[in-house]
Coordinates of C-alpha atoms in Angstrom, one line a residue:
X99 CA 23.6 -7.0 47.4
X100 CA 20.8 -9.4 45.4
X101 CA 22.5 -11.6 43.9
X102 CA 20.4 -13.7 40.6
X103 CA 20.9 -17.1 38.5
X104 CA 20.5 -15.3 34.8
X105 CA 19.6 -18.9 34.4
X106 CA 16.7 -18.8 36.8
X107 CA 13.8 -18.4 34.0
X108 CA 15.7 -22.0 32.8
X109 CA 14.6 -23.8 35.9
X110 CA 11.7 -25.0 34.3
X111 CA 12.5 -26.4 31.1
X112 CA 10.0 -26.3 28.2
X113 CA 8.0 -29.7 26.9
X114 CA 9.8 -28.0 24.0
X115 CA 13.6 -27.5 25.1
X116 CA 13.6 -30.9 26.2
X117 CA 12.5 -32.5 23.1
X118 CA 14.9 -30.3 21.2
X119 CA 17.5 -32.0 23.9
X120 CA 16.7 -35.4 23.4
X121 CA 16.5 -34.3 19.0
X122 CA 20.0 -33.1 19.5
X123 CA 21.4 -36.0 21.4
X124 CA 19.6 -38.8 18.7
X125 CA 20.8 -36.7 15.4
X126 CA 24.3 -36.9 16.9
X127 CA 24.4 -40.2 16.2
X128 CA 22.3 -40.7 13.4
X129 CA 24.0 -44.5 12.5
X130 CA 23.7 -46.3 15.9
X131 CA 19.9 -44.3 16.3
X132 CA 18.9 -45.9 13.0
X133 CA 20.3 -49.1 13.7
X134 CA 18.3 -49.0 17.3
X135 CA 14.9 -48.4 15.4
X136 CA 15.4 -51.2 13.3
X137 CA 15.2 -53.7 15.7
X138 CA 12.5 -52.0 16.6
X139 CA 11.2 -52.0 13.3
X140 CA 12.0 -56.0 12.9
X141 CA 9.8 -57.3 15.7
X142 CA 7.3 -54.3 15.0
X143 CA 7.1 -56.3 11.3
X144 CA 7.6 -59.8 12.9
X145 CA 4.6 -59.1 14.9
X146 CA 2.3 -58.2 12.2
X147 CA 3.3 -60.7 10.4
X148 CA 2.7 -63.5 13.4
X149 CA -1.0 -62.0 14.0
X150 CA -2.4 -61.6 10.9
X151 CA -1.1 -65.5 10.3
X152 CA -2.3 -66.4 13.7
X153 CA -5.7 -64.9 12.3
X154 CA -5.3 -66.6 9.3
X155 CA -5.2 -69.6 10.7
X156 CA -8.0 -69.5 12.7
X157 CA -10.0 -68.0 10.3
X158 CA -9.0 -70.5 7.2
X159 CA -10.3 -73.1 9.6
X160 CA -13.5 -71.3 11.1
X161 CA -14.7 -70.1 7.2
X162 CA -14.2 -74.3 6.1
X163 CA -16.2 -75.7 9.2
X164 CA -19.3 -73.4 8.6
X165 CA -18.8 -74.3 4.7
X166 CA -18.7 -78.1 5.2
X167 CA -20.4 -78.2 8.7
X168 CA -24.2 -77.5 9.6
X169 CA -24.5 -74.5 11.6
X170 CA -26.4 -76.1 14.3
X171 CA -27.1 -80.4 14.6
X172 CA -30.2 -81.5 16.5
X173 CA -29.1 -84.8 18.5
X174 CA -30.7 -87.0 20.0
X175 CA -30.8 -86.5 23.7
X176 CA -33.7 -85.5 25.0
X177 CA -33.5 -81.9 26.9
X178 CA -35.8 -84.1 29.9
X179 CA -34.8 -87.3 31.0
X180 CA -37.2 -90.0 30.2
X181 CA -39.9 -90.8 33.0
X182 CA -40.7 -94.7 33.4
X183 CA -44.0 -95.4 32.2
X184 CA -44.6 -97.4 35.6
X185 CA -43.9 -94.5 37.6
X186 CA -46.5 -94.1 40.6
X187 CA -46.8 -90.5 41.6
X188 CA -43.1 -87.9 42.1
X189 CA -41.8 -86.7 44.6
X190 CA -39.1 -87.9 47.4
X191 CA -39.5 -91.5 48.3
X192 CA -40.5 -92.9 45.4
X193 CA -39.9 -95.5 42.8
X194 CA -40.3 -97.4 40.3
X195 CA -39.8 -101.2 39.4
X196 CA -38.0 -101.9 35.9
X197 CA -39.0 -105.3 34.2
X198 CA -37.5 -104.1 31.1
X199 CA -34.3 -102.6 30.0
X200 CA -32.7 -100.7 27.1
X201 CA -29.8 -102.4 25.8
X202 CA -26.4 -100.5 26.0
X203 CA -25.8 -101.3 21.9
X204 CA -29.3 -99.7 21.0
X205 CA -28.9 -96.5 19.4
X206 CA -30.1 -93.2 20.1
X207 CA -32.6 -91.8 18.1
X208 CA -35.1 -89.0 17.4
X209 CA -38.5 -90.8 17.0
X210 CA -40.7 -89.6 13.7
X211 CA -38.9 -87.1 12.9
X212 CA -41.0 -86.1 9.7
X213 CA -43.4 -83.7 12.4
X214 CA -39.5 -82.6 14.0
X215 CA -38.5 -81.8 10.7
X216 CA -41.8 -80.4 10.1
X217 CA -41.1 -78.1 13.5
X218 CA -37.7 -76.7 12.9
X219 CA -38.8 -75.0 9.2
X220 CA -41.3 -73.3 11.8
X221 CA -38.4 -71.6 12.8
X222 CA -37.6 -69.0 11.6
X223 CA -34.2 -68.2 9.7
X224 CA -33.5 -71.9 9.3
X225 CA -32.7 -72.5 5.1
X226 CA -32.5 -76.4 5.1
X227 CA -33.2 -79.4 7.6
X228 CA -31.3 -83.2 6.7
X229 CA -31.9 -85.5 8.5
X230 CA -29.1 -87.9 8.9
X231 CA -27.8 -91.4 10.9
X232 CA -24.4 -92.4 10.9
X233 CA -22.9 -95.7 11.4
X234 CA -18.8 -96.6 12.7
X235 CA -18.6 -99.4 10.1
X236 CA -15.9 -101.8 8.4
X237 CA -15.0 -101.1 4.4
X238 CA -13.3 -103.9 2.4
X239 CA -12.2 -103.7 -1.2
X240 CA -11.0 -107.0 -2.0
X241 CA -7.5 -107.5 0.3
X242 CA -7.6 -103.6 1.4
X243 CA -9.8 -102.6 5.2
X244 CA -10.7 -99.6 6.3
X245 CA -12.6 -98.2 9.1
X246 CA -14.8 -95.2 8.0
X247 CA -17.7 -93.1 8.9
X248 CA -21.6 -93.6 7.0
X249 CA -23.4 -91.1 6.8
X250 CA -26.9 -92.2 5.5
X251 CA -28.4 -88.5 3.4
X252 CA -30.7 -87.7 1.9
X253 CA -28.5 -86.4 -1.6
X254 CA -29.5 -82.2 -2.4
X255 CA -30.4 -81.7 1.6
X256 CA -27.1 -82.4 2.3
X257 CA -26.1 -81.5 -0.9
X258 CA -27.3 -77.5 0.4
X259 CA -25.6 -78.2 3.6
X260 CA -22.4 -79.5 3.5
X261 CA -21.7 -77.9 0.2
X262 CA -21.0 -81.1 -1.4
X263 CA -21.5 -79.7 -4.7
X264 CA -18.1 -77.9 -5.1
X265 CA -15.6 -80.3 -3.5
X266 CA -17.1 -83.8 -6.1
X267 CA -14.1 -85.2 -7.7
X268 CA -17.3 -87.0 -9.8
X269 CA -19.5 -84.1 -10.8
X270 CA -22.2 -86.3 -11.8
X271 CA -21.2 -88.0 -8.2
X272 CA -24.4 -86.7 -6.0
X273 CA -27.1 -87.3 -8.4
X274 CA -26.0 -90.9 -8.8
X275 CA -25.9 -91.0 -5.0
X276 CA -29.6 -90.0 -4.8
X277 CA -31.3 -93.0 -7.9
X278 CA -28.2 -95.2 -6.4
X279 CA -29.8 -97.0 -3.6
X280 CA -26.6 -98.0 -3.1
X281 CA -24.5 -96.2 -3.9
X282 CA -21.5 -94.7 -1.2
X283 CA -19.6 -91.2 -1.9
X284 CA -16.3 -91.4 0.0
X285 CA -13.8 -89.1 0.7
X286 CA -10.4 -88.5 -1.7
X287 CA -7.5 -90.0 0.5
X288 CA -10.3 -93.0 2.2
X289 CA -10.8 -94.0 -1.3
X290 CA -6.9 -93.7 -2.1
X291 CA -6.1 -96.1 1.4
X292 CA -8.8 -98.1 -0.1
X293 CA -7.8 -98.7 -4.2
X294 CA -11.3 -97.8 -4.7
X295 CA -12.1 -95.7 -8.0
X296 CA -15.7 -94.4 -10.0
X297 CA -18.1 -97.6 -9.9
X298 CA -16.2 -100.0 -7.5
X299 CA -17.5 -102.8 -5.7
X300 CA -17.4 -102.3 -2.3
X301 CA -18.6 -104.6 0.8
X302 CA -19.6 -102.0 3.7
X303 CA -19.7 -104.3 7.7
X304 CA -21.4 -103.4 10.5
X305 CA -20.4 -104.3 13.3
X306 CA -22.6 -107.1 14.0
X307 CA -20.7 -108.2 11.0
X308 CA -23.7 -107.9 8.5
X309 CA -21.9 -106.8 4.9
X310 CA -23.5 -104.5 2.5
X311 CA -22.1 -104.4 -0.8
X312 CA -22.0 -101.5 -1.9
X313 CA -21.1 -99.4 -5.2
X314 CA -18.9 -96.1 -5.4
X315 CA -21.0 -93.0 -7.4
X316 CA -18.5 -90.6 -6.5
X317 CA -15.5 -88.8 -4.1
X318 CA -14.6 -86.0 -2.6
X319 CA -12.7 -83.0 -1.3
X320 CA -13.5 -81.4 1.8
X321 CA -10.5 -79.5 2.7
X322 CA -10.6 -80.9 5.8
X323 CA -8.2 -84.5 6.2
X324 CA -9.4 -86.0 9.0
X325 CA -13.2 -85.9 7.2
X326 CA -11.6 -86.9 4.2
X327 CA -9.5 -90.2 5.5
X328 CA -12.8 -91.7 7.4
X329 CA -16.3 -90.6 5.9
X330 CA -18.2 -91.6 3.7
X331 CA -21.9 -90.3 2.4
X332 CA -24.9 -93.3 2.1
X333 CA -28.2 -93.1 1.1
X334 CA -30.5 -92.5 4.4
X335 CA -32.2 -95.5 3.8
X336 CA -29.4 -97.6 3.3
X337 CA -27.6 -96.3 6.5
X338 CA -31.2 -97.0 8.6
X339 CA -31.3 -100.6 7.3
X340 CA -27.7 -100.9 9.1
X341 CA -29.1 -99.4 12.1
X342 CA -32.1 -101.2 12.7
X343 CA -33.0 -98.1 13.5
X344 CA -36.7 -98.5 11.8
X345 CA -37.1 -95.6 8.8
X346 CA -38.9 -92.8 11.0
X347 CA -36.1 -92.4 12.9
X348 CA -32.8 -90.2 12.4
X349 CA -29.3 -90.5 14.6
X350 CA -30.2 -86.8 14.2
X351 CA -30.2 -83.7 11.9
X352 CA -28.4 -80.6 10.4
X353 CA -29.3 -77.2 9.8
X354 CA -28.4 -74.3 7.3
X355 CA -29.4 -70.8 8.8
X356 CA -29.4 -67.7 6.9
X357 CA -27.1 -65.6 9.0
X358 CA -24.0 -67.9 10.5
X359 CA -23.4 -65.7 13.3
X360 CA -27.4 -66.5 14.9
X361 CA -26.2 -69.9 15.1
X362 CA -26.7 -70.6 19.3
X363 CA -30.1 -68.2 18.8
X364 CA -31.1 -70.5 16.3
X365 CA -29.9 -73.6 18.4
X366 CA -31.7 -72.5 21.0
X367 CA -34.7 -72.1 18.9
X368 CA -34.7 -75.5 17.9
X369 CA -34.2 -76.8 20.9
X370 CA -38.1 -75.3 22.4
X371 CA -39.3 -76.2 19.1
X372 CA -38.0 -80.1 19.2
X373 CA -37.4 -80.6 23.1
X374 CA -33.9 -82.1 22.0
X375 CA -30.3 -81.1 22.7
X376 CA -29.3 -78.7 19.7
X377 CA -25.3 -77.4 19.1
X378 CA -24.0 -74.1 17.1
X379 CA -21.3 -74.7 14.8
X380 CA -18.9 -73.3 17.5
X381 CA -20.0 -75.5 20.5
X382 CA -19.4 -78.6 18.7
X383 CA -15.9 -77.4 17.1
X384 CA -14.5 -75.5 20.1
X385 CA -11.6 -77.9 20.5
X386 CA -10.9 -77.6 17.2
X387 CA -11.1 -73.4 17.1
X388 CA -9.4 -73.7 21.2
X389 CA -6.8 -75.2 19.5
X390 CA -5.8 -72.8 16.9
X391 CA -6.4 -70.4 19.0
X392 CA -3.9 -71.3 22.1
X393 CA -1.2 -72.2 19.1
X394 CA -1.8 -68.2 18.0
X395 CA -1.3 -66.7 21.0
X396 CA 1.9 -68.8 21.7
X397 CA 3.5 -68.1 18.2
X398 CA 2.8 -64.7 19.1
X399 CA 4.5 -64.7 22.9
X400 CA 7.4 -66.4 21.3
X401 CA 7.5 -63.9 18.5
X402 CA 7.5 -60.5 21.1
X403 CA 10.4 -61.9 22.6
X404 CA 11.9 -60.2 19.7
X405 CA 10.4 -57.0 20.6
X406 CA 12.0 -57.6 24.1
X407 CA 16.2 -57.8 22.2
X408 CA 15.6 -54.8 20.4
X409 CA 13.9 -53.7 23.8
X410 CA 17.5 -54.3 25.3
X411 CA 18.7 -52.5 22.6
X412 CA 17.4 -49.1 23.1
X413 CA 18.5 -49.9 26.8
X414 CA 22.0 -50.2 25.8
X415 CA 22.1 -47.5 23.4
X416 CA 20.5 -45.3 26.0
X417 CA 23.0 -46.1 28.7
X418 CA 26.0 -45.7 26.1
X419 CA 24.6 -41.5 25.0
X420 CA 23.6 -41.2 29.2
X421 CA 27.6 -41.8 29.8
X422 CA 28.5 -40.0 26.9
X423 CA 26.4 -37.2 28.3
X424 CA 27.9 -37.1 31.4
X425 CA 29.4 -34.0 31.9
X426 CA 26.3 -32.3 30.5
X427 CA 24.2 -33.7 32.3
X428 CA 25.9 -31.9 35.0
X429 CA 26.2 -28.5 33.2
X430 CA 22.7 -28.3 33.1
X431 CA 21.9 -29.8 36.7
X432 CA 24.2 -27.0 38.2
X433 CA 22.4 -24.7 36.3
X434 CA 19.1 -25.5 38.0
X435 CA 17.5 -27.6 35.7
X436 CA 15.4 -30.2 37.4
X437 CA 15.9 -34.1 37.9
X438 CA 12.5 -34.7 35.9
X439 CA 13.5 -32.7 33.2
X440 CA 16.9 -35.0 32.8
X441 CA 14.6 -37.6 32.8
X442 CA 12.2 -36.8 31.1
X443 CA 14.9 -36.4 27.8
X444 CA 16.5 -39.5 28.1
X445 CA 12.6 -41.2 27.8
X446 CA 12.2 -38.4 24.7
X447 CA 14.6 -40.3 23.0
X448 CA 13.3 -43.4 23.7
X449 CA 10.2 -42.6 22.9
X450 CA 11.8 -41.5 19.9
X451 CA 13.0 -44.5 18.4
X452 CA 10.6 -46.3 18.9
X453 CA 8.7 -44.2 17.4
X454 CA 10.9 -44.1 14.1
X455 CA 11.0 -47.8 14.7
X456 CA 7.4 -48.6 14.3
X457 CA 6.7 -46.7 11.8
X458 CA 9.2 -48.2 10.6
X459 CA 7.7 -51.4 11.2
X460 CA 4.6 -51.3 10.3
X461 CA 4.8 -50.5 6.6
X462 CA 7.8 -53.6 6.2
X463 CA 5.3 -56.0 8.5
X464 CA 2.2 -55.5 5.2
X465 CA 5.2 -55.4 3.0
X466 CA 6.2 -58.7 4.0
X467 CA 2.3 -59.8 4.6
X468 CA 1.8 -58.9 0.9
X469 CA 4.6 -61.5 0.3
X470 CA 4.3 -64.7 1.6
X471 CA 0.6 -64.3 0.6
X472 CA 1.1 -64.7 -3.4
X473 CA 3.0 -67.6 -1.7
X474 CA 2.5 -71.2 -3.4
X475 CA 3.5 -74.7 -2.3
X476 CA 2.2 -77.7 -3.0
X477 CA -1.0 -79.1 -1.1
X478 CA -0.3 -82.5 1.8
X479 CA -2.2 -84.6 3.9
X480 CA 0.2 -83.8 6.6
X481 CA -2.0 -81.3 8.1
X482 CA -5.1 -80.9 9.6
X483 CA -6.2 -78.6 6.9
X484 CA -5.5 -78.9 2.9
X485 CA -4.3 -75.2 1.0
X486 CA -1.7 -74.1 -1.4
X487 CA -1.1 -71.2 0.4
X488 CA -1.3 -69.4 4.6
X489 CA -4.2 -66.8 4.4
X490 CA -3.2 -64.1 6.8
X491 CA -5.8 -61.6 8.0
X492 CA -4.1 -57.8 8.1
X493 CA -6.2 -55.6 10.4
X494 CA -5.3 -51.5 11.5
X495 CA -5.6 -52.8 14.5
X496 CA -3.3 -55.2 14.7
X497 CA -0.9 -51.8 13.3
X498 CA -2.1 -49.3 15.7
X499 CA -0.8 -52.2 18.7
X500 CA 2.1 -53.0 17.3
X501 CA 3.3 -49.9 17.3
X502 CA 1.7 -48.6 20.1
X503 CA 3.7 -51.8 21.7
X504 CA 6.7 -51.3 20.2
X505 CA 6.5 -46.9 21.7
X506 CA 6.6 -48.3 24.7
X507 CA 9.2 -51.1 25.2
X508 CA 10.7 -48.4 23.8
X509 CA 10.4 -46.0 26.5
X510 CA 10.0 -48.5 29.0
X511 CA 13.8 -49.8 28.0
X512 CA 14.7 -46.6 28.4
X513 CA 13.2 -45.2 31.8
X514 CA 16.5 -46.7 34.1
X515 CA 19.5 -44.9 31.5
X516 CA 17.1 -41.6 32.3
X517 CA 16.7 -42.5 36.1
X518 CA 20.3 -43.3 36.3
X519 CA 21.5 -39.4 34.3
X520 CA 18.8 -37.9 37.3
X521 CA 20.8 -39.7 40.2
X522 CA 24.1 -37.5 39.0
X523 CA 25.9 -35.3 41.6
X524 CA 27.3 -32.6 39.4
X525 CA 29.8 -31.5 41.7
X526 CA 31.6 -34.6 42.7
X527 CA 31.1 -35.4 37.7
X528 CA 32.9 -31.9 36.8
X529 CA 35.0 -32.5 39.6
X530 CA 36.0 -35.4 37.6
X531 CA 34.8 -37.7 40.5
X532 CA 32.0 -39.5 38.6
X533 CA 28.9 -39.6 38.4
X534 CA 26.6 -40.2 42.0

């Protein structure tokens, strides 16, 4: 006589059967399920907000740099080293007797910069070319002293490079600097340190001790505290005189390009046209950008632990459900339900908790980002940048990433309880002897 188990056709449960059982388990404990999902939601919301803040901080720095700094800087460093005039021949063993050397105090310069500028203007994509001479000085106002980096420029050209017009505190500062040979344009924090105001008379002291009287024609605020605290603009001719470099030499040339994303390409073109080393804005400011990127990554890792805590909550709930459903699991196993199906049921519960939490956390994160972006506070000079708000950069990719990460954490956290549930021995459970 052939006896057949009436449940044999159910030995392999369908996905819908497993999903239905998982849904019933969660519905029976709605409060516990919702609280666990809210833990995932809070983690998702905080991670979305943190990503937006980190990206916003980096983007804010990049925007400021692009706005106030040259897109490409040509330095006086030649691409090919200079060869002594009295070198006889080339090859191994060739040497030269040098009876004159360059003094360490002699400044490297770009010679005949007018010809170099003419060659640069032939390059495609370059909109503005601004020569300059930098000088490290001591600046004095009566009994007050401060170190400063004076940049000798042609005001009209530098205004297009550094966007000075929008950052001037005295609207006519650039015009006055142009027609005042001894004029100086101070960063607002440097002016405050010196207690200098419009038309104050100051003295620049060079490294050789020579004094150069100047008059303040204006102040500017670039938003970079370090720059506003120690930098100033003077006329190119005055800087050349201070540095004793000659009227046809400069210490650098700044370029503004039509497409900032092609700055590296333009730098390579500038090197080919001039024979001098050129750097794009991102190369020049690599340390600053990397600093903000590293800070953002560290913050993300720390906030990511909120998800780990939420995952522990999911694991705790799943363990509780497994212990409460021990007999149900034993009955299902005795009816022929496979271990894999039991495992999938509890992992589906973790998936649904993660999906619910992430679905709630994504709009919550968006709401927090909107609220944070509306907050205004008083600007201060303690930070790198002056700003009265946080710039947040929220992208769809960050929401998708957080949702996927939230679900993955929940599913991973439910794996151990699910394996435990699948390992119960039905006979021992039904006899009241505990699980396997």
